[in-house]
Amino acid sequence: MSVLDTKNLSPRRLSFITALIISTANALLSLFLHQVWYIPIFVFAVTFGIIYYLYNYTLQRFIYRKIKIIYKFIYQTKATKKEEFFYDNILPQKSIDEVSEDVQRWAMQRKDEIDILKANEQFRKEFLMNLAHELRTPIFSVQGYVDTLLGGALEDEEVNRKFLNNAAKSIDRLVRLVDDLDEISKLEVGKIPMIQESFPIHELIKDLYEEFSLKAKEKDIQLSFKKGTERPLIVNADKQKIKQVLVNLIENALKYGNEHGNIVAGCYEMDDKHVYIEISDDGPGISEEHLPRIFERFYRADRSRSRAIGGTGLGLAIVKHVIEAHGQTVNVRSKPGVGSSFGFTLDRGDQ
Ligand SMILES: Nc1ncnc2c1ncn2[C@@H]1O[C@H](COP(=O)(O)OP(=O)(O)OP(=O)(O)O)[C@@H](O)[C@H]1O
Ligand SMILES: [Mg+2]
């Protein structure tokens, strides 16, 4: 960088240039007045010295001290020995442009932090709104039935049982919602201990197929295993939690699947360490716009339809939490009109 590069002037260089210009002008003037060779040199040396010192001193004192305060403020921490050295020795060499770059960099960092905070805030607001909304429906329904019963329907043998039954159903729904929320919050704070054990994943799915056989019959849905993946695979995981994951996935496939449809489970060896488990259906599928958000709490692809079926949109959020708590990943592939496949990885267990 040349001395006359005006873009990145440090206080020292600025003082040097100013002193050089003024003292040269002075020296020329005195050469013109005295015409003796040593006086202009003397004048040059003295003016240069004084001006350089004064300029440098003023700049350091009045401008760079302020900048030092800015640095201390933006880095917020108390200065260590190293930083003290930086403030006292390196900082004065920095040009105003470099300082401005530093401050801009700091401002960008802050902007990112603020963006994250804003996103969290938005998330929290949405969560509360959704929660209020989900609670309102069953509570209003209970309130409605109780009011009607108290208003005289209690004595009406024709409807009193039916109304009470409906109220009880809404209460069940509330209890389920609260249980699910409780489960998610516990998973989020990592409060539930993992009980890892080795077990055959096929057996677990088979047991669940048994449990769901009645429901499947109602819609004439076939529950089966993908051909060629029947080989028993042992996984190492928390059996109860994986059971819950599979319940949620099979329940969804049954709930949203078409009548006379198929649900197929597949268990694949991925590598020496991992197993991939997939539950597929040939139901209505999920359109692309909804896919990235499907694992969010309360998110439903088809609001009116899903709610009519009775879901709260927490099932997949629990699935994701459980799988991630195992240090594994979950994914979804789906195409409207073709079907959906939900898959997750697990560690292999001892044979
Ligand atoms: N197999 C599937 N086929 C089609 N859509 C599905 C399937 N599984 C999930 N979805 C869509 O994803 C949404 C979220 O599913 P999730 O299991 O999280 O909630 P839910 O089933 O509505 O309620 P919950 O499981 O809490 O009773 C569902 O509302 C539905 O729109
Ligand atoms: Mg569900």
Short mmCIF file of C-alpha atoms and ligand atoms in Angstrom, two decimals:
data_model
loop_
_atom_site.label_atom_id
_atom_site.label_comp_id
_atom_site.label_asym_id
_atom_site.label_seq_id
_atom_site.Cartn_x
_atom_site.Cartn_y
_atom_site.Cartn_z
CA MET A 1 0.00 0.00 0.00
CA SER A 2 1.54 3.29 -1.01
CA VAL A 3 1.80 6.20 1.40
CA LEU A 4 -0.61 8.20 -0.69
CA ASP A 5 -3.28 5.56 -0.80
CA THR A 6 -6.13 7.65 0.58
CA LYS A 7 -8.61 4.81 0.96
CA ASN A 8 -7.18 3.12 3.97
CA LEU A 9 -5.55 5.84 6.00
CA SER A 10 -4.47 4.96 9.49
CA PRO A 11 -4.04 7.89 11.90
CA ARG A 12 -0.28 7.56 11.70
CA ARG A 13 -0.21 7.66 7.95
CA LEU A 14 -2.65 10.55 7.87
CA SER A 15 -0.48 12.50 10.33
CA PHE A 16 2.59 11.67 8.27
CA ILE A 17 1.09 12.95 5.02
CA THR A 18 -0.31 16.11 6.59
CA ALA A 19 2.97 16.85 8.36
CA LEU A 20 4.86 16.20 5.13
CA ILE A 21 2.71 18.58 3.09
CA ILE A 22 2.74 21.44 5.63
CA SER A 23 6.40 21.15 6.50
CA THR A 24 7.39 21.00 2.82
CA ALA A 25 5.35 24.14 2.18
CA ASN A 26 6.99 25.83 5.19
CA ALA A 27 10.46 24.76 4.09
CA LEU A 28 9.88 26.10 0.59
CA LEU A 29 8.64 29.39 2.01
CA SER A 30 11.68 29.76 4.26
CA LEU A 31 13.99 28.82 1.35
CA PHE A 32 12.40 31.62 -0.59
CA LEU A 33 12.84 34.09 2.35
CA HIS A 34 16.29 33.12 3.63
CA GLN A 35 18.02 31.42 0.78
CA VAL A 36 20.36 29.69 3.18
CA TRP A 37 20.29 25.92 2.81
CA TYR A 38 20.18 24.86 6.48
CA ILE A 39 17.27 27.05 7.65
CA PRO A 40 14.65 25.38 5.42
CA ILE A 41 15.92 21.96 6.57
CA PHE A 42 15.64 23.06 10.16
CA VAL A 43 12.16 24.52 9.55
CA PHE A 44 11.14 21.32 7.76
CA ALA A 45 12.34 19.09 10.61
CA VAL A 46 10.72 21.15 13.37
CA THR A 47 7.37 21.68 11.61
CA PHE A 48 7.26 18.07 10.57
CA GLY A 49 7.95 16.90 14.11
CA ILE A 50 5.40 19.19 15.75
CA ILE A 51 2.64 18.63 13.23
CA TYR A 52 3.13 14.89 13.08
CA TYR A 53 3.05 14.63 16.86
CA LEU A 54 0.05 16.94 17.32
CA TYR A 55 -1.97 15.39 14.57
CA ASN A 56 -1.27 11.88 15.64
CA TYR A 57 -1.99 12.69 19.26
CA THR A 58 -5.29 14.43 18.48
CA LEU A 59 -6.49 11.65 16.23
CA GLN A 60 -5.59 8.94 18.71
CA ARG A 61 -6.99 10.76 21.64
CA PHE A 62 -10.23 12.12 20.31
CA ILE A 63 -11.19 9.66 17.60
CA TYR A 64 -9.54 6.35 18.38
CA ARG A 65 -10.41 6.47 22.04
CA LYS A 66 -14.04 6.67 21.02
CA ILE A 67 -13.55 3.81 18.59
CA LYS A 68 -11.94 1.79 21.34
CA ILE A 69 -15.10 2.23 23.36
CA ILE A 70 -17.14 1.03 20.38
CA TYR A 71 -14.96 -2.08 20.13
CA LYS A 72 -15.32 -2.76 23.80
CA PHE A 73 -19.05 -2.37 23.48
CA ILE A 74 -19.55 -4.56 20.44
CA TYR A 75 -17.41 -7.35 21.78
CA GLN A 76 -19.06 -6.90 25.16
CA THR A 77 -16.70 -9.08 27.14
CA LYS A 78 -14.14 -7.64 29.44
CA ALA A 79 -10.83 -7.25 27.69
CA THR A 80 -8.22 -9.92 28.29
CA LYS A 81 -4.52 -9.14 28.29
CA LYS A 82 -4.36 -10.05 24.62
CA GLU A 83 -7.26 -7.77 23.77
CA GLU A 84 -5.75 -4.90 25.78
CA PHE A 85 -2.68 -5.31 23.62
CA PHE A 86 -4.94 -5.26 20.56
CA TYR A 87 -6.70 -2.06 21.65
CA ASP A 88 -3.46 -0.30 22.52
CA ASN A 89 -1.26 -1.38 19.64
CA ILE A 90 -3.16 -2.86 16.73
CA LEU A 91 -6.31 -0.76 16.82
CA PRO A 92 -4.60 2.60 16.20
CA GLN A 93 -3.18 1.11 13.00
CA LYS A 94 -6.61 0.28 11.73
CA SER A 95 -8.09 2.68 9.24
CA ILE A 96 -11.57 4.05 9.64
CA ASP A 97 -12.63 1.82 6.74
CA GLU A 98 -11.42 -1.29 8.50
CA VAL A 99 -13.19 -0.21 11.66
CA SER A 100 -16.35 0.36 9.69
CA GLU A 101 -16.02 -3.15 8.17
CA ASP A 102 -15.64 -4.62 11.66
CA VAL A 103 -18.74 -2.82 12.85
CA GLN A 104 -20.70 -3.94 9.80
CA ARG A 105 -19.65 -7.53 10.39
CA TRP A 106 -20.80 -7.22 13.97
CA ALA A 107 -24.12 -5.74 12.86
CA MET A 108 -24.68 -8.67 10.46
CA GLN A 109 -24.04 -11.15 13.24
CA ARG A 110 -26.53 -9.38 15.44
CA LYS A 111 -29.06 -9.37 12.62
CA ASP A 112 -28.78 -13.16 12.33
CA GLU A 113 -29.29 -13.54 16.07
CA ILE A 114 -32.32 -11.29 15.96
CA ASP A 115 -33.76 -13.25 13.01
CA ILE A 116 -33.46 -16.48 14.99
CA LEU A 117 -35.14 -14.90 18.01
CA LYS A 118 -37.93 -13.57 15.81
CA ALA A 119 -38.47 -17.02 14.26
CA ASN A 120 -38.65 -18.56 17.75
CA GLU A 121 -41.09 -15.91 18.83
CA GLN A 122 -43.25 -16.58 15.77
CA PHE A 123 -43.08 -20.32 16.48
CA ARG A 124 -44.17 -19.76 20.08
CA LYS A 125 -47.06 -17.54 19.02
CA GLU A 126 -48.24 -20.07 16.45
CA PHE A 127 -47.93 -22.87 18.96
CA LEU A 128 -50.08 -21.07 21.52
CA MET A 129 -52.65 -20.15 18.89
CA ASN A 130 -52.86 -23.74 17.70
CA LEU A 131 -53.06 -25.05 21.21
CA ALA A 132 -55.91 -22.71 22.13
CA HIS A 133 -57.69 -23.71 18.95
CA GLU A 134 -57.27 -27.44 19.57
CA LEU A 135 -58.48 -27.13 23.15
CA ARG A 136 -61.45 -25.00 22.27
CA THR A 137 -63.26 -27.55 20.08
CA PRO A 138 -63.63 -30.39 22.63
CA ILE A 139 -64.19 -28.00 25.54
CA PHE A 140 -67.03 -26.22 23.74
CA SER A 141 -68.50 -29.53 22.81
CA VAL A 142 -68.50 -30.76 26.45
CA GLN A 143 -69.92 -27.43 27.56
CA GLY A 144 -72.69 -27.69 24.98
CA TYR A 145 -73.76 -31.18 26.01
CA VAL A 146 -73.60 -30.44 29.74
CA ASP A 147 -75.65 -27.26 29.31
CA THR A 148 -78.25 -29.10 27.26
CA LEU A 149 -78.44 -31.90 29.83
CA LEU A 150 -78.83 -29.42 32.69
CA GLY A 151 -81.39 -27.51 30.67
CA GLY A 152 -83.76 -30.47 30.77
CA ALA A 153 -82.33 -33.14 28.47
CA LEU A 154 -81.18 -35.08 31.52
CA GLU A 155 -84.75 -36.27 32.07
CA ASP A 156 -85.20 -37.17 28.42
CA GLU A 157 -84.44 -40.89 28.28
CA GLU A 158 -84.14 -40.69 24.50
CA VAL A 159 -81.09 -38.46 24.41
CA ASN A 160 -79.50 -38.24 27.85
CA ARG A 161 -77.17 -41.26 27.38
CA LYS A 162 -76.23 -40.20 23.88
CA PHE A 163 -75.34 -36.66 25.01
CA LEU A 164 -73.33 -37.96 27.95
CA ASN A 165 -71.52 -40.35 25.62
CA ASN A 166 -70.67 -37.53 23.24
CA ALA A 167 -69.39 -35.41 26.11
CA ALA A 168 -67.27 -38.34 27.30
CA LYS A 169 -65.79 -38.68 23.79
CA SER A 170 -64.76 -35.04 23.80
CA ILE A 171 -63.18 -35.49 27.20
CA ASP A 172 -61.26 -38.50 25.89
CA ARG A 173 -60.01 -36.35 23.09
CA LEU A 174 -58.87 -33.68 25.53
CA VAL A 175 -57.07 -36.27 27.63
CA ARG A 176 -55.31 -37.63 24.54
CA LEU A 177 -54.27 -34.16 23.50
CA VAL A 178 -52.84 -33.37 26.91
CA ASP A 179 -51.06 -36.75 27.05
CA ASP A 180 -49.51 -36.16 23.63
CA LEU A 181 -48.37 -32.66 24.59
CA ASP A 182 -46.93 -33.99 27.81
CA GLU A 183 -45.07 -36.67 25.88
CA ILE A 184 -43.64 -34.15 23.42
CA SER A 185 -42.48 -31.74 26.12
CA LYS A 186 -40.81 -34.56 28.02
CA LEU A 187 -39.06 -35.69 24.85
CA GLU A 188 -38.02 -32.11 24.13
CA VAL A 189 -36.34 -31.56 27.44
CA GLY A 190 -34.87 -35.06 27.25
CA LYS A 191 -36.52 -36.06 30.50
CA ILE A 192 -37.61 -39.55 29.50
CA PRO A 193 -34.76 -42.02 29.92
CA MET A 194 -34.06 -44.30 26.98
CA ILE A 195 -34.24 -47.98 27.72
CA GLN A 196 -32.22 -49.57 24.94
CA GLU A 197 -32.66 -53.25 24.25
CA SER A 198 -32.22 -55.63 21.35
CA PHE A 199 -35.44 -57.00 19.86
CA PRO A 200 -36.75 -58.33 16.53
CA ILE A 201 -38.53 -55.49 14.78
CA HIS A 202 -40.65 -57.90 12.71
CA GLU A 203 -42.27 -59.37 15.79
CA LEU A 204 -43.23 -55.92 17.01
CA ILE A 205 -44.86 -54.98 13.71
CA LYS A 206 -46.64 -58.36 13.59
CA ASP A 207 -48.06 -57.79 17.09
CA LEU A 208 -49.28 -54.35 16.07
CA TYR A 209 -50.87 -55.76 12.90
CA GLU A 210 -52.78 -58.11 15.22
CA GLU A 211 -53.92 -55.21 17.38
CA PHE A 212 -55.05 -53.21 14.37
CA SER A 213 -56.64 -56.12 12.53
CA LEU A 214 -60.19 -55.12 13.48
CA LYS A 215 -59.74 -51.55 12.39
CA ALA A 216 -58.16 -52.73 9.16
CA LYS A 217 -61.08 -55.05 8.50
CA GLU A 218 -63.53 -52.16 8.89
CA LYS A 219 -61.94 -50.47 5.87
CA ASP A 220 -60.95 -53.73 4.20
CA ILE A 221 -57.29 -52.79 4.30
CA GLN A 222 -54.65 -55.53 3.94
CA LEU A 223 -51.71 -55.43 6.36
CA SER A 224 -48.61 -57.13 5.03
CA PHE A 225 -44.79 -57.22 4.82
CA LYS A 226 -42.86 -56.24 1.74
CA LYS A 227 -41.79 -59.34 -0.14
CA GLY A 228 -38.16 -60.22 0.39
CA THR A 229 -37.82 -58.22 3.62
CA GLU A 230 -39.27 -60.84 5.95
CA ARG A 231 -35.84 -61.87 7.20
CA PRO A 232 -35.89 -61.23 10.97
CA LEU A 233 -33.78 -58.21 11.83
CA ILE A 234 -32.73 -57.32 15.36
CA VAL A 235 -32.67 -53.64 16.29
CA ASN A 236 -31.30 -51.87 19.34
CA ALA A 237 -33.72 -49.24 20.60
CA ASP A 238 -36.28 -48.33 23.23
CA LYS A 239 -38.96 -50.90 22.43
CA GLN A 240 -41.89 -49.06 24.00
CA LYS A 241 -41.07 -45.84 22.18
CA ILE A 242 -40.54 -47.54 18.85
CA LYS A 243 -43.87 -49.26 19.40
CA GLN A 244 -45.43 -45.85 19.80
CA VAL A 245 -43.79 -44.65 16.58
CA LEU A 246 -45.13 -47.65 14.67
CA VAL A 247 -48.59 -47.24 16.24
CA ASN A 248 -48.69 -43.63 15.06
CA LEU A 249 -47.56 -44.54 11.53
CA ILE A 250 -49.88 -47.52 11.13
CA GLU A 251 -52.76 -45.56 12.67
CA ASN A 252 -52.19 -42.77 10.13
CA ALA A 253 -52.00 -45.21 7.25
CA LEU A 254 -55.30 -46.75 8.38
CA LYS A 255 -56.97 -43.41 9.09
CA TYR A 256 -56.03 -41.68 5.86
CA GLY A 257 -55.71 -44.77 3.65
CA ASN A 258 -58.34 -45.69 1.04
CA GLU A 259 -60.85 -48.46 1.56
CA HIS A 260 -59.71 -51.80 0.11
CA GLY A 261 -56.17 -50.47 0.27
CA ASN A 262 -52.86 -51.94 1.40
CA ILE A 263 -50.42 -51.18 4.18
CA VAL A 264 -46.98 -52.65 3.67
CA ALA A 265 -44.14 -52.74 6.19
CA GLY A 266 -40.55 -53.18 5.05
CA CYS A 267 -37.40 -53.72 7.12
CA TYR A 268 -34.12 -53.31 5.27
CA GLU A 269 -30.47 -53.73 6.20
CA MET A 270 -28.84 -50.42 5.32
CA ASP A 271 -25.27 -51.21 6.32
CA ASP A 272 -23.46 -53.06 9.13
CA LYS A 273 -24.84 -50.68 11.71
CA HIS A 274 -28.26 -49.54 10.56
CA VAL A 275 -31.69 -50.86 9.71
CA TYR A 276 -34.33 -48.95 7.76
CA ILE A 277 -38.00 -49.47 8.58
CA GLU A 278 -40.76 -48.21 6.35
CA ILE A 279 -44.56 -48.16 6.56
CA SER A 280 -46.20 -47.55 3.19
CA ASP A 281 -49.77 -47.10 2.12
CA ASP A 282 -51.57 -46.60 -1.19
CA GLY A 283 -53.83 -43.88 0.20
CA PRO A 284 -54.44 -40.32 -0.99
CA GLY A 285 -50.85 -39.19 -0.45
CA ILE A 286 -49.65 -35.76 0.69
CA SER A 287 -48.99 -32.93 -1.74
CA GLU A 288 -45.52 -31.44 -2.02
CA GLU A 289 -46.41 -28.13 -0.36
CA HIS A 290 -47.31 -29.91 2.89
CA LEU A 291 -44.47 -32.44 2.98
CA PRO A 292 -41.78 -30.23 4.58
CA ARG A 293 -44.10 -29.28 7.45
CA ILE A 294 -45.81 -32.59 8.08
CA PHE A 295 -43.71 -33.36 11.21
CA GLU A 296 -44.55 -30.04 12.89
CA ARG A 297 -46.81 -30.01 15.90
CA PHE A 298 -50.49 -29.52 15.02
CA TYR A 299 -49.76 -29.53 11.31
CA ARG A 300 -52.36 -31.27 9.18
CA ALA A 301 -52.20 -31.61 5.45
CA ASP A 302 -55.93 -31.59 4.90
CA ARG A 303 -57.31 -29.63 7.82
CA SER A 304 -60.99 -30.29 7.54
CA ARG A 305 -60.63 -33.95 6.58
CA SER A 306 -58.00 -34.71 9.22
CA ARG A 307 -60.00 -33.05 11.95
CA ALA A 308 -63.15 -34.88 10.92
CA ILE A 309 -61.17 -38.11 11.33
CA GLY A 310 -60.23 -36.94 14.81
CA GLY A 311 -56.52 -36.18 14.64
CA THR A 312 -54.78 -33.40 16.50
CA GLY A 313 -51.67 -33.32 14.34
CA LEU A 314 -49.31 -34.44 17.09
CA GLY A 315 -48.71 -38.03 15.99
CA LEU A 316 -45.89 -37.32 13.54
CA ALA A 317 -44.31 -34.71 15.84
CA ILE A 318 -43.97 -37.47 18.44
CA VAL A 319 -42.57 -39.85 15.81
CA LYS A 320 -39.89 -37.34 14.87
CA HIS A 321 -38.97 -36.60 18.49
CA VAL A 322 -38.66 -40.27 19.40
CA ILE A 323 -36.54 -41.13 16.36
CA GLU A 324 -34.29 -38.11 16.86
CA ALA A 325 -33.92 -38.92 20.55
CA HIS A 326 -32.46 -42.22 19.30
CA GLY A 327 -29.98 -40.23 17.22
CA GLN A 328 -31.68 -41.49 14.04
CA THR A 329 -33.57 -39.87 11.17
CA VAL A 330 -37.11 -40.08 9.87
CA ASN A 331 -38.32 -39.23 6.38
CA VAL A 332 -41.40 -39.24 4.22
CA ARG A 333 -41.99 -39.90 0.54
CA SER A 334 -45.41 -39.25 -0.86
CA LYS A 335 -47.26 -38.52 -4.06
CA PRO A 336 -50.90 -37.47 -4.27
CA GLY A 337 -52.98 -40.28 -5.67
CA VAL A 338 -50.20 -42.83 -5.25
CA GLY A 339 -49.60 -43.14 -1.51
CA SER A 340 -47.21 -42.31 1.31
CA SER A 341 -44.18 -44.01 2.85
CA PHE A 342 -42.81 -43.06 6.24
CA GLY A 343 -39.40 -44.50 7.06
CA PHE A 344 -36.85 -44.29 9.82
CA THR A 345 -33.45 -45.70 10.68
CA LEU A 346 -32.47 -47.62 13.80
CA ASP A 347 -29.26 -49.14 15.11
CA ARG A 348 -28.80 -52.86 14.55
CA GLY A 349 -28.83 -54.97 17.68
CA ASP A 350 -27.02 -58.16 18.71
CA GLN A 351 -28.28 -61.20 16.83
N1 LIG B 1 -50.37 -42.04 5.69
C1 LIG B 1 -50.83 -40.82 5.44
N2 LIG B 1 -51.50 -40.55 4.29
C2 LIG B 1 -51.98 -39.31 4.05
N3 LIG B 1 -51.81 -38.25 4.86
C3 LIG B 1 -51.16 -38.46 6.01
C4 LIG B 1 -50.62 -39.74 6.37
N4 LIG B 1 -50.02 -39.64 7.55
C5 LIG B 1 -50.17 -38.35 7.93
N5 LIG B 1 -50.85 -37.64 7.02
C6 LIG B 1 -51.18 -36.20 7.09
O1 LIG B 1 -50.30 -35.62 8.01
C7 LIG B 1 -50.99 -34.94 9.03
C8 LIG B 1 -50.24 -35.03 10.33
O2 LIG B 1 -50.27 -36.35 10.84
P1 LIG B 1 -50.19 -36.60 12.39
O3 LIG B 1 -50.16 -38.05 12.64
O4 LIG B 1 -49.07 -35.77 12.91
O5 LIG B 1 -51.52 -35.95 12.92
P2 LIG B 1 -53.01 -36.52 12.94
O6 LIG B 1 -53.04 -37.94 12.45
O7 LIG B 1 -53.86 -35.53 12.24
O8 LIG B 1 -53.34 -36.46 14.47
P3 LIG B 1 -52.89 -37.47 15.64
O9 LIG B 1 -51.88 -38.41 15.04
O10 LIG B 1 -52.31 -36.57 16.68
O11 LIG B 1 -54.12 -38.13 16.06
C9 LIG B 1 -52.35 -35.60 9.05
O12 LIG B 1 -53.32 -34.72 9.53
C10 LIG B 1 -52.58 -35.94 7.59
O13 LIG B 1 -53.09 -34.82 6.91
MG MG B 2 -51.70 -39.37 13.34
#
